[in-house]
């Protein structure tokens, strides 16, 4: 982790205040004065500000049931950030592991542990995401096969990775994908001549939204956290 981030994580200081202290030569790492805020440090390092040793606060892991008309960003835009729904200290220091569109509901994971969220969002990890999808038109019989083999999304190189489709009824399906391209589910159905009219994320890896009410959040259990540690 960057040294300035570590200082913020273990004190009440803002990033700007941390940088100022660094510049003034008030920070030591293993007894050596360090001024570069981007220096990589580890919790095992002996990090002191004005001679006082810092201990990082432990990381937090949260699951939220996202409502429509909220966005998965740390900054409010047309709609407010989902982070406003989570009443914990310094929530805007946390980040969202995998975005949902403003009109999508469902499972959102929020943390301040970048290594953990990397295991969810890195394309290399191929983490499974399960979406319940409501369609404008009845599902065509060849869509399942097309999604298994991959479809061409407009503006992308190569086909989508194999995706699993399970029909619920004529216009409702469960789709499992291992990528997270921009508007991926909507674009996959557009690629086969259909249109998504409702989208809800039910599961990320083995973490399930289950009966968490809309707009509510809870801390993940130790077991859930360990799935991506
Ligand atoms: N795919 C989409 O098209 N939208 C989402 O919100 C998530 C996946």
CSV table of N, CA, C and O in Angstrom, one decimal, residues 22-23 53 87 104 107 112-113 148 151 154 161 200 222:
chain,number,residue,atom,x,y,z
A,22,UNK,N,4.6,14.3,5.3
A,22,UNK,CA,5.7,13.6,4.6
A,22,UNK,C,6.7,14.6,4.0
A,22,UNK,O,7.9,14.4,4.2
A,23,UNK,N,6.2,15.6,3.4
A,23,UNK,CA,7.1,16.6,2.8
A,23,UNK,C,8.0,17.3,3.9
A,23,UNK,O,9.1,17.7,3.7
A,53,UNK,N,4.3,5.5,16.6
A,53,UNK,CA,4.0,4.4,15.7
A,53,UNK,C,2.6,4.2,15.3
A,53,UNK,O,1.7,4.4,16.1
A,87,UNK,N,-24.0,3.5,6.6
A,87,UNK,CA,-23.7,4.4,7.7
A,87,UNK,C,-22.5,3.9,8.5
A,87,UNK,O,-22.7,3.4,9.6
A,104,UNK,N,-29.6,-0.8,-12.5
A,104,UNK,CA,-29.5,-2.2,-12.1
A,104,UNK,C,-29.6,-2.3,-10.6
A,104,UNK,O,-29.1,-1.4,-9.9
A,107,UNK,N,-26.5,-7.0,-5.8
A,107,UNK,CA,-25.4,-7.2,-4.9
A,107,UNK,C,-24.2,-6.3,-5.2
A,107,UNK,O,-23.7,-6.4,-6.4
A,112,UNK,N,-12.3,-1.4,1.9
A,112,UNK,CA,-11.1,-0.5,1.8
A,112,UNK,C,-9.9,-1.4,1.6
A,112,UNK,O,-8.8,-0.9,1.8
A,113,UNK,N,-10.1,-2.6,1.2
A,113,UNK,CA,-8.9,-3.5,1.0
A,113,UNK,C,-8.8,-3.8,-0.5
A,113,UNK,O,-9.5,-4.5,-1.1
A,148,UNK,N,-22.6,-19.6,-24.8
A,148,UNK,CA,-21.5,-20.6,-24.4
A,148,UNK,C,-20.3,-20.3,-25.3
A,148,UNK,O,-19.1,-20.3,-24.9
A,151,UNK,N,-20.1,-14.1,-27.8
A,151,UNK,CA,-20.7,-13.2,-28.8
A,151,UNK,C,-19.8,-12.0,-29.0
A,151,UNK,O,-19.0,-11.7,-28.1
A,154,UNK,N,-20.2,-4.9,-29.7
A,154,UNK,CA,-19.7,-3.8,-30.5
A,154,UNK,C,-18.6,-3.1,-29.9
A,154,UNK,O,-18.6,-2.8,-28.7
A,161,UNK,N,-16.3,-14.2,-23.0
A,161,UNK,CA,-15.9,-15.5,-22.5
A,161,UNK,C,-17.2,-16.3,-22.4
A,161,UNK,O,-18.3,-15.8,-22.3
A,200,UNK,N,-30.6,-7.5,-12.3
A,200,UNK,CA,-30.4,-7.6,-10.9
A,200,UNK,C,-29.3,-8.6,-10.6
A,200,UNK,O,-29.3,-9.7,-11.1
A,222,UNK,N,-16.7,-13.5,8.2
A,222,UNK,CA,-15.3,-13.9,8.1
A,222,UNK,C,-15.1,-14.9,6.9
A,222,UNK,O,-14.2,-14.9,6.1
